[in-house]
Short mmCIF file of C-alpha atoms and ligand atoms in Angstrom, two decimals:
data_model
loop_
_atom_site.label_atom_id
_atom_site.label_comp_id
_atom_site.label_asym_id
_atom_site.label_seq_id
_atom_site.Cartn_x
_atom_site.Cartn_y
_atom_site.Cartn_z
CA MET R 12 -16.84 -2.34 -31.38
CA PRO R 13 -16.49 -4.63 -34.42
CA ILE R 14 -13.72 -3.48 -36.73
CA GLU R 15 -15.07 -2.97 -40.27
CA THR R 16 -11.85 -4.27 -41.87
CA ASN R 17 -12.61 -7.70 -40.32
CA ASN R 18 -16.05 -8.11 -41.91
CA PRO R 19 -15.83 -11.66 -43.33
CA SER R 20 -18.08 -10.85 -46.29
CA LYS R 21 -15.74 -8.11 -47.53
CA LYS R 22 -14.08 -8.92 -50.87
CA SER R 23 -11.12 -7.42 -52.69
CA TRP R 24 -10.80 -6.69 -56.41
CA LEU R 25 -7.42 -8.41 -56.14
CA GLU R 26 -7.65 -12.15 -56.60
CA VAL R 27 -7.31 -14.13 -53.38
CA ALA R 28 -7.07 -17.95 -53.40
CA LYS R 29 -9.59 -19.74 -51.21
CA ASN R 30 -7.18 -20.87 -48.49
CA SER R 31 -4.93 -17.82 -48.62
CA ASP R 32 -3.52 -16.51 -45.33
CA PHE R 33 -3.84 -13.01 -46.72
CA PRO R 34 -7.44 -12.09 -47.58
CA ILE R 35 -8.48 -8.42 -47.43
CA GLN R 36 -9.39 -8.99 -43.75
CA ASN R 37 -5.70 -9.50 -42.85
CA ILE R 38 -3.67 -6.50 -44.13
CA PRO R 39 -0.36 -7.27 -42.40
CA PHE R 40 2.70 -5.01 -42.53
CA GLY R 41 6.15 -5.87 -43.84
CA VAL R 42 9.24 -4.57 -45.60
CA PHE R 43 10.34 -5.71 -49.03
CA LEU R 44 12.78 -5.14 -51.83
CA THR R 45 10.95 -4.35 -55.10
CA ARG R 46 11.85 -5.59 -58.61
CA ASP R 47 13.68 -2.26 -59.06
CA ASP R 48 15.80 -2.96 -55.95
CA ILE R 49 14.03 -0.32 -53.89
CA ILE R 50 13.25 -1.08 -50.26
CA THR R 51 9.75 -0.15 -49.15
CA ILE R 52 7.12 -0.79 -46.53
CA GLY R 53 4.18 -2.78 -47.77
CA THR R 54 1.19 -4.96 -47.17
CA ARG R 55 -0.12 -8.07 -48.86
CA ILE R 56 -3.44 -9.22 -50.29
CA GLY R 57 -3.52 -12.71 -51.83
CA ASP R 58 -0.25 -13.11 -53.71
CA TYR R 59 0.14 -9.38 -54.33
CA ALA R 60 2.59 -7.22 -52.42
CA ILE R 61 1.41 -3.63 -52.16
CA ASP R 62 3.88 -0.76 -52.00
CA LEU R 63 2.60 1.60 -49.29
CA GLY R 64 5.29 4.17 -50.13
CA ALA R 65 3.89 4.45 -53.66
CA LEU R 66 0.28 4.53 -52.42
CA HIS R 67 1.19 7.37 -50.05
CA GLN R 68 3.04 9.37 -52.75
CA LEU R 69 0.01 9.06 -55.01
CA GLY R 70 -2.21 10.56 -52.33
CA TYR R 71 -4.21 7.51 -51.23
CA PHE R 72 -3.63 8.21 -47.51
CA GLU R 73 -4.85 11.79 -47.67
CA GLY R 74 -6.42 12.88 -44.40
CA ILE R 75 -4.34 10.55 -42.24
CA PRO R 76 -1.54 12.40 -40.42
CA LEU R 77 1.56 10.66 -41.78
CA THR R 78 5.00 12.10 -42.51
CA GLU R 79 5.92 12.07 -46.18
CA ASP R 80 8.61 9.43 -45.90
CA ILE R 81 6.92 7.18 -43.31
CA PHE R 82 6.68 4.22 -45.74
CA LEU R 83 9.89 4.96 -47.65
CA GLN R 84 12.00 3.38 -44.93
CA ASP R 85 13.73 0.10 -44.48
CA THR R 86 12.03 -0.69 -41.17
CA LEU R 87 8.56 -0.26 -39.66
CA ASN R 88 9.89 1.26 -36.41
CA ASP R 89 8.79 4.88 -37.06
CA PHE R 90 5.36 3.79 -38.28
CA ILE R 91 4.97 1.59 -35.21
CA SER R 92 5.97 4.59 -33.08
CA ASP R 93 3.03 6.56 -34.53
CA GLY R 94 0.73 4.44 -32.35
CA LYS R 95 -2.39 2.36 -32.60
CA LYS R 96 -4.69 5.13 -33.90
CA THR R 97 -2.46 5.54 -36.94
CA TRP R 98 -2.00 1.80 -37.59
CA ARG R 99 -5.76 1.40 -37.44
CA ALA R 100 -6.48 4.36 -39.74
CA VAL R 101 -3.98 3.11 -42.33
CA ARG R 102 -5.34 -0.42 -42.20
CA ILE R 103 -8.92 0.79 -42.63
CA ARG R 104 -7.87 2.96 -45.58
CA ILE R 105 -6.06 0.05 -47.28
CA SER R 106 -9.15 -2.06 -46.77
CA GLU R 107 -11.26 0.62 -48.50
CA ILE R 108 -8.85 1.08 -51.43
CA PHE R 109 -8.83 -2.63 -52.23
CA ASP R 110 -12.55 -3.25 -51.59
CA ILE R 111 -14.25 -4.68 -54.67
CA GLU R 112 -16.75 -1.79 -54.68
CA ASN R 113 -13.99 0.84 -54.88
CA LEU R 114 -13.01 1.67 -58.47
CA SER R 115 -10.45 4.45 -57.92
CA LEU R 116 -7.27 2.38 -57.94
CA GLN R 117 -8.96 -0.63 -59.49
CA ASN R 118 -9.47 1.32 -62.73
CA ASN R 119 -6.16 3.19 -62.71
CA GLU R 120 -3.68 1.06 -64.66
CA ALA R 121 -0.84 3.58 -64.33
CA HIS R 122 -1.11 3.63 -60.53
CA LYS R 123 -1.50 -0.14 -60.28
CA LYS R 124 1.75 -0.56 -62.22
CA VAL R 125 3.79 1.19 -59.51
CA ILE R 126 1.82 -0.03 -56.48
CA LEU R 127 1.35 -3.75 -57.13
CA PHE R 128 3.96 -6.49 -57.23
CA SER R 129 3.56 -10.23 -57.42
CA MET R 130 5.06 -12.03 -54.42
CA ASP R 131 7.58 -13.85 -56.61
CA GLU R 132 9.22 -10.64 -57.84
CA ILE R 133 9.97 -9.19 -54.40
CA GLU R 134 12.23 -10.16 -51.52
CA MET R 135 10.94 -9.96 -47.96
CA LYS R 136 13.26 -8.30 -45.42
CA LEU R 137 13.29 -8.11 -41.63
CA PRO R 138 10.24 -5.89 -40.92
CA VAL R 139 11.63 -4.04 -37.90
CA GLN R 140 14.97 -3.12 -36.49
CA ILE R 141 14.66 -5.14 -33.32
CA GLY R 142 16.11 -3.20 -30.41
CA ASP R 143 15.64 -5.64 -27.59
CA TYR R 144 14.52 -9.23 -27.69
CA THR R 145 12.98 -10.94 -24.67
CA ASP R 146 12.00 -14.58 -24.63
CA PHE R 147 9.38 -15.90 -22.23
CA TYR R 148 8.75 -19.46 -21.10
CA SER R 149 4.98 -19.33 -20.88
CA SER R 150 3.69 -22.73 -22.00
CA ARG R 151 2.91 -24.83 -18.98
CA GLU R 152 3.09 -28.04 -21.01
CA HIS R 153 6.54 -27.14 -22.36
CA ALA R 154 7.91 -26.08 -18.95
CA THR R 155 6.54 -29.30 -17.44
CA ASN R 156 8.07 -31.49 -20.16
CA VAL R 157 11.48 -29.82 -19.89
CA GLY R 158 11.38 -29.92 -16.08
CA THR R 159 10.48 -33.62 -16.21
CA MET R 160 13.38 -34.43 -18.55
CA PHE R 161 16.09 -32.20 -17.08
CA ARG R 162 15.25 -32.28 -13.38
CA ASP R 163 12.54 -34.14 -11.54
CA PRO R 164 9.15 -35.38 -12.79
CA GLU R 165 7.69 -34.87 -9.29
CA ASN R 166 8.64 -31.18 -9.24
CA ALA R 167 8.72 -30.44 -12.95
CA LEU R 168 7.48 -26.85 -12.56
CA LEU R 169 9.77 -24.70 -10.44
CA PRO R 170 8.01 -22.91 -7.53
CA ASN R 171 8.07 -19.49 -9.25
CA TRP R 172 6.50 -20.65 -12.51
CA LEU R 173 2.81 -20.26 -11.59
CA HIS R 174 3.44 -16.78 -10.17
CA ILE R 175 5.82 -15.16 -12.66
CA PRO R 176 5.77 -15.08 -16.47
CA VAL R 177 9.37 -16.35 -16.50
CA GLY R 178 11.62 -14.85 -19.19
CA TYR R 179 15.18 -13.90 -20.11
CA HIS R 180 16.83 -11.24 -22.24
CA GLY R 181 17.93 -12.62 -25.59
CA ARG R 182 19.93 -11.07 -28.38
CA SER R 183 18.37 -9.25 -31.32
CA SER R 184 21.40 -9.17 -33.64
CA THR R 185 20.90 -12.74 -34.82
CA ILE R 186 17.17 -12.62 -35.60
CA VAL R 187 16.65 -13.18 -39.34
CA PRO R 188 13.61 -13.36 -41.62
CA SER R 189 12.24 -16.49 -43.25
CA GLY R 190 14.40 -17.79 -46.10
CA ILE R 191 17.79 -16.91 -44.57
CA PRO R 192 19.65 -20.17 -43.76
CA VAL R 193 21.24 -20.57 -40.34
CA ARG R 194 24.39 -22.46 -39.42
CA ARG R 195 24.95 -25.22 -36.89
CA PRO R 196 26.88 -23.60 -34.03
CA TYR R 197 30.09 -24.68 -32.33
CA GLY R 198 30.27 -24.66 -28.58
CA GLN R 199 31.08 -26.42 -25.36
CA THR R 200 29.06 -29.43 -24.31
CA PHE R 201 29.32 -32.13 -21.69
CA PRO R 202 28.02 -35.32 -23.34
CA LYS R 203 26.52 -38.10 -21.22
CA GLY R 204 29.27 -40.43 -19.97
CA ALA R 205 32.10 -37.97 -20.68
CA ASN R 206 34.59 -37.02 -17.97
CA ASN R 207 35.37 -33.57 -19.34
CA PRO R 208 33.61 -30.97 -21.45
CA VAL R 209 34.21 -31.16 -25.19
CA PHE R 210 34.35 -28.45 -27.88
CA GLY R 211 32.81 -28.99 -31.30
CA PRO R 212 29.68 -28.58 -33.43
CA SER R 213 26.44 -28.87 -31.48
CA ARG R 214 24.94 -32.30 -32.04
CA LEU R 215 21.48 -31.44 -30.72
CA VAL R 216 20.21 -28.51 -32.78
CA ASP R 217 16.50 -27.98 -32.27
CA PHE R 218 13.68 -25.66 -33.29
CA GLU R 219 11.36 -23.96 -30.83
CA LEU R 220 7.83 -23.35 -32.10
CA GLU R 221 7.02 -19.89 -30.81
CA MET R 222 5.15 -16.75 -31.71
CA ALA R 223 6.44 -13.28 -30.97
CA PHE R 224 4.82 -9.89 -30.54
CA ILE R 225 6.29 -6.53 -31.50
CA THR R 226 5.78 -3.50 -29.29
CA THR R 227 5.57 0.23 -29.77
CA ASP R 228 7.26 2.65 -27.36
CA ALA R 229 5.03 2.38 -24.38
CA ASN R 230 6.53 3.84 -21.25
CA LYS R 231 9.29 5.98 -19.85
CA MET R 232 11.99 4.38 -17.73
CA GLY R 233 10.53 3.97 -14.24
CA GLU R 234 6.94 3.73 -15.49
CA THR R 235 4.88 0.58 -15.70
CA ILE R 236 2.37 -0.56 -18.32
CA ALA R 237 -0.98 -1.42 -16.76
CA ILE R 238 -2.30 -4.81 -17.74
CA ASP R 239 -5.56 -3.37 -19.13
CA GLU R 240 -3.60 -1.12 -21.52
CA ALA R 241 -0.86 -3.57 -22.44
CA GLU R 242 -2.46 -4.79 -25.68
CA ASP R 243 -2.68 -1.24 -27.03
CA TYR R 244 1.11 -1.22 -27.17
CA ILE R 245 1.37 -4.42 -29.18
CA PHE R 246 1.66 -3.73 -32.91
CA GLY R 247 1.24 -7.31 -34.04
CA MET R 248 2.53 -10.86 -34.12
CA VAL R 249 4.83 -13.09 -36.16
CA LEU R 250 5.79 -16.77 -36.22
CA PHE R 251 9.06 -17.32 -34.43
CA ASN R 252 11.51 -20.23 -34.67
CA ASP R 253 13.87 -19.78 -31.74
CA TRP R 254 16.72 -22.10 -32.78
CA SER R 255 18.35 -23.85 -29.83
CA ALA R 256 21.40 -26.05 -29.28
CA ARG R 257 20.23 -28.39 -26.52
CA ASP R 258 23.65 -29.85 -25.67
CA ILE R 259 25.24 -26.40 -25.33
CA GLN R 260 22.21 -25.25 -23.34
CA LYS R 261 22.43 -28.11 -20.85
CA TRP R 262 26.09 -27.41 -20.03
CA GLU R 263 25.98 -23.60 -19.92
CA TYR R 264 22.60 -22.66 -18.44
CA VAL R 265 23.44 -22.92 -14.74
CA PRO R 266 23.36 -20.44 -12.99
CA LEU R 267 22.49 -17.55 -15.32
CA GLY R 268 20.27 -19.19 -17.94
CA PRO R 269 20.49 -19.55 -21.71
CA PHE R 270 23.39 -17.88 -23.51
CA LEU R 271 25.17 -19.20 -26.63
CA ALA R 272 22.75 -22.12 -27.01
CA LYS R 273 20.07 -19.60 -28.03
CA ASN R 274 21.68 -16.55 -29.60
CA PHE R 275 23.16 -18.07 -32.76
CA ALA R 276 19.89 -17.67 -34.66
CA SER R 277 16.15 -17.04 -34.42
CA SER R 278 13.89 -16.83 -37.48
CA ILE R 279 10.68 -14.85 -37.95
CA SER R 280 7.90 -14.79 -40.53
CA PRO R 281 8.16 -11.50 -42.45
CA TRP R 282 4.54 -10.21 -42.31
CA ILE R 283 3.43 -8.70 -38.99
CA VAL R 284 -0.26 -9.49 -38.44
CA THR R 285 -1.92 -6.73 -36.42
CA MET R 286 -3.87 -7.23 -33.21
CA ASP R 287 -6.88 -5.66 -34.97
CA ALA R 288 -6.80 -8.46 -37.56
CA LEU R 289 -6.63 -11.09 -34.82
CA GLU R 290 -9.54 -9.61 -32.85
CA PRO R 291 -12.22 -12.06 -34.18
CA PHE R 292 -10.13 -15.02 -32.98
CA ARG R 293 -10.00 -14.19 -29.27
CA VAL R 294 -10.46 -17.11 -26.88
CA ASP R 295 -10.11 -17.74 -23.16
CA SER R 296 -6.62 -18.41 -21.91
CA PRO R 297 -6.12 -21.36 -19.52
CA LYS R 298 -7.52 -20.86 -16.02
CA GLN R 299 -4.80 -19.61 -13.68
CA ASP R 300 -4.49 -21.19 -10.28
CA PRO R 301 -3.19 -19.76 -7.99
CA GLU R 302 -4.69 -16.41 -8.90
CA PRO R 303 -1.83 -14.14 -9.99
CA PHE R 304 -0.88 -10.87 -8.29
CA HIS R 305 -3.16 -7.92 -8.92
CA TYR R 306 -0.91 -6.35 -11.59
CA LEU R 307 -1.30 -9.55 -13.67
CA ARG R 308 -5.06 -10.00 -13.32
CA GLN R 309 -7.23 -9.77 -16.44
CA LYS R 310 -10.87 -10.17 -17.35
CA GLY R 311 -12.31 -11.40 -20.63
CA LYS R 312 -10.84 -13.39 -23.46
CA ASN R 313 -7.14 -12.70 -23.59
CA SER R 314 -5.70 -15.36 -25.84
CA PHE R 315 -6.00 -16.07 -29.56
CA ASP R 316 -6.92 -19.24 -31.40
CA ILE R 317 -3.96 -19.58 -33.76
CA ASN R 318 -3.30 -23.00 -35.30
CA LEU R 319 0.41 -23.74 -35.49
CA GLU R 320 2.25 -26.41 -37.43
CA VAL R 321 5.88 -27.49 -37.84
CA SER R 322 7.28 -29.56 -40.71
CA ILE R 323 10.71 -30.92 -41.48
CA ALA R 324 11.98 -31.39 -45.04
CA PRO R 325 15.29 -33.29 -45.34
CA GLU R 326 17.42 -32.16 -48.29
CA GLY R 327 15.72 -33.07 -51.59
CA GLN R 328 12.70 -34.63 -49.88
CA GLU R 329 9.14 -33.59 -49.23
CA GLU R 330 8.16 -32.20 -45.85
CA THR R 331 6.49 -34.11 -43.01
CA VAL R 332 4.35 -32.38 -40.39
CA VAL R 333 5.88 -33.22 -36.99
CA SER R 334 3.80 -31.03 -34.67
CA LYS R 335 0.41 -29.32 -34.53
CA SER R 336 -0.03 -26.90 -31.68
CA ASN R 337 -2.01 -23.74 -30.90
CA PHE R 338 -1.15 -20.35 -29.41
CA LYS R 339 -4.18 -20.62 -27.10
CA TYR R 340 -2.35 -23.16 -24.93
CA MET R 341 -0.11 -20.41 -23.51
CA TYR R 342 -0.63 -20.12 -19.75
CA TRP R 343 0.53 -16.50 -19.54
CA THR R 344 -0.99 -14.01 -21.99
CA MET R 345 0.90 -11.37 -23.98
CA ALA R 346 -0.66 -8.61 -21.85
CA GLN R 347 0.56 -10.36 -18.71
CA GLN R 348 4.03 -10.72 -20.19
CA LEU R 349 4.20 -7.02 -21.07
CA ALA R 350 2.76 -5.87 -17.72
CA HIS R 351 5.24 -8.07 -15.90
CA HIS R 352 8.15 -6.95 -18.10
CA THR R 353 7.57 -3.31 -17.14
CA VAL R 354 6.39 -3.68 -13.52
CA ASN R 355 9.89 -2.76 -12.36
CA GLY R 356 10.03 0.29 -14.66
CA CYS R 357 11.90 -1.38 -17.53
CA LYS R 358 11.44 0.67 -20.71
CA VAL R 359 10.00 -0.91 -23.83
CA ASN R 360 10.72 0.57 -27.28
CA SER R 361 9.20 0.56 -30.74
CA GLY R 362 10.37 -2.59 -32.49
CA ASP R 363 11.12 -4.67 -29.41
CA LEU R 364 10.31 -8.33 -29.90
CA MET R 365 8.92 -10.64 -27.20
CA GLY R 366 8.95 -14.38 -27.81
CA SER R 367 6.23 -16.51 -26.25
CA GLY R 368 8.48 -19.42 -25.38
CA THR R 369 8.00 -22.83 -26.96
CA ILE R 370 4.29 -23.51 -27.45
CA SER R 371 3.57 -27.13 -26.57
CA GLY R 372 0.06 -28.50 -26.39
CA PRO R 373 -1.28 -31.23 -24.09
CA THR R 374 -0.68 -34.21 -26.40
CA PRO R 375 2.65 -35.62 -27.66
CA ASP R 376 1.83 -34.66 -31.27
CA SER R 377 1.47 -31.03 -30.21
CA TYR R 378 4.89 -30.55 -28.61
CA GLY R 379 6.79 -27.55 -29.91
CA SER R 380 10.39 -28.84 -30.02
CA MET R 381 12.30 -31.95 -31.08
CA LEU R 382 13.57 -32.21 -27.50
CA GLU R 383 10.01 -33.01 -26.46
CA LEU R 384 8.79 -34.75 -29.65
CA SER R 385 11.70 -37.24 -29.51
CA TRP R 386 11.76 -37.11 -25.71
CA GLN R 387 15.48 -36.26 -25.53
CA GLY R 388 16.22 -38.53 -28.47
CA THR R 389 14.70 -41.66 -26.93
CA LYS R 390 11.74 -41.73 -29.40
CA PRO R 391 12.87 -40.92 -32.94
CA VAL R 392 10.30 -38.94 -34.91
CA LYS R 393 9.17 -40.63 -38.14
CA LEU R 394 9.33 -38.66 -41.38
CA LYS R 395 8.24 -39.81 -44.84
CA ASN R 396 10.38 -42.37 -46.77
CA GLN R 397 11.53 -44.27 -43.65
CA VAL R 398 13.55 -41.27 -42.51
CA THR R 399 13.71 -40.53 -38.77
CA ARG R 400 14.93 -37.58 -36.74
CA LYS R 401 15.87 -37.08 -33.09
CA PHE R 402 17.02 -33.51 -33.66
CA ILE R 403 17.60 -31.36 -36.77
CA GLU R 404 20.29 -32.59 -39.17
CA ASP R 405 22.48 -30.65 -41.60
CA ASN R 406 20.59 -29.32 -44.65
CA ASP R 407 17.17 -30.05 -43.14
CA THR R 408 14.62 -27.31 -43.69
CA VAL R 409 12.22 -26.45 -40.86
CA ILE R 410 8.89 -24.90 -41.84
CA MET R 411 6.48 -23.26 -39.41
CA LYS R 412 2.99 -22.12 -40.38
CA GLY R 413 0.20 -20.43 -38.47
CA TYR R 414 -3.37 -19.37 -39.18
CA CYS R 415 -6.69 -18.54 -37.52
CA GLU R 416 -9.97 -19.84 -38.87
CA LYS R 417 -13.53 -19.16 -37.76
CA ASN R 418 -16.85 -19.40 -39.61
CA GLY R 419 -15.08 -19.72 -42.94
CA ALA R 420 -12.88 -16.65 -42.38
CA ARG R 421 -9.15 -17.25 -42.35
CA ILE R 422 -6.26 -14.99 -41.37
CA GLY R 423 -2.73 -16.35 -41.50
CA PHE R 424 0.89 -15.59 -40.90
CA GLY R 425 2.32 -17.33 -43.95
CA GLU R 426 5.41 -19.28 -42.98
CA VAL R 427 8.90 -19.16 -41.61
CA VAL R 428 11.16 -21.46 -43.62
CA THR R 429 14.76 -22.01 -42.58
CA LYS R 430 17.49 -24.37 -43.73
CA LEU R 431 20.12 -25.54 -41.24
CA LEU R 432 23.59 -25.45 -42.83
CA PRO R 433 26.50 -27.61 -41.63
CA ALA R 434 28.90 -26.08 -39.09
CA HIS R 435 31.94 -24.12 -40.23
CA HIS R 436 35.07 -25.88 -39.00
CA ILE R 437 36.70 -24.29 -35.96
CA GLU R 438 39.94 -25.67 -34.47
CA SER R 439 39.58 -26.58 -30.84
MN1 LIG V 14 12.84 -19.73 -26.91
#
């Protein structure tokens, strides 16, 4: 069933620039601080932030079963808990209110004054309180590149990789929204040629180009989520920069996997784009061979055509695009990740965040990390003005963008922009 909110000919009475990521067909959800320092749940059309708390108080959601304070909260968790029917009803209603044919709010200056904000007068916050964060490793190209560099080009993929959507449990406490700078971490490393481990600032700080999905509460402990239902429990997606310290990672990851190399920071884009908005951009995911176990088998188009781009801007300089990738390259789909995550009865909650893993494409200009782009530092990446980078340097800003485009219709995620600050000094 086509979703009316996605009709590409639909227009809003709010002005939307031609290449905006946020036309009326998008209607993402986020949390922001208003010009009066009030925190509220909102959506965005063009460069306008829309206060859903105010819309609700003024009666615009009449007929939709919502608690009075559902949008007057500092996270989306309770709204996400209300389930897909409610998300869809609210999104459809927003689409109607801002449709160019609808005059009710359009002609009400007093209401518009309390509902509408320009993007430059608000501050975006973390949209959900993230309970648990899981990171997958689902790009075949990325896993192959890393396996080739770190282990053995002949056996780059480990034997489990084509059977299991491999993942690990990360840490949610250090996930921050776009705009919040992160700091170069200290840690233990074992540099090439050294005889002993050393302690100091990481010298190989890297980005990971990922996307993440946010779940609703889906199952009780002991219950599984069937693959055919898995997408119904996904609220939406964000861009995700999963900062990594490659030198710390290399020394610490055996035998239990990533630890301090990964949990010092991860950055997300602040607007959650719903699965309903992404529906028109479905594409086939890569063919899976060998055929996965029954609980991971899917029919139909289960991936999404989302263009991804990473840029680096050294301090005081313009940015250079260093990678162009696409979410559709992921070998394992989000539904497979969620079905696998719960096949043992693991409980998933509202506001959990699942990272895709680094999304590398098939060509060297589509790799999703500096580790791969500079091939462990052996091929420096050229930026503008004769600047080169092997990894991320102090005061560099990393910018990730993502958008879908089809037949002239465009839905985007905006960006996640993060500056890397120099390490704080710690005595060894
Ligand atoms: Mn990661």
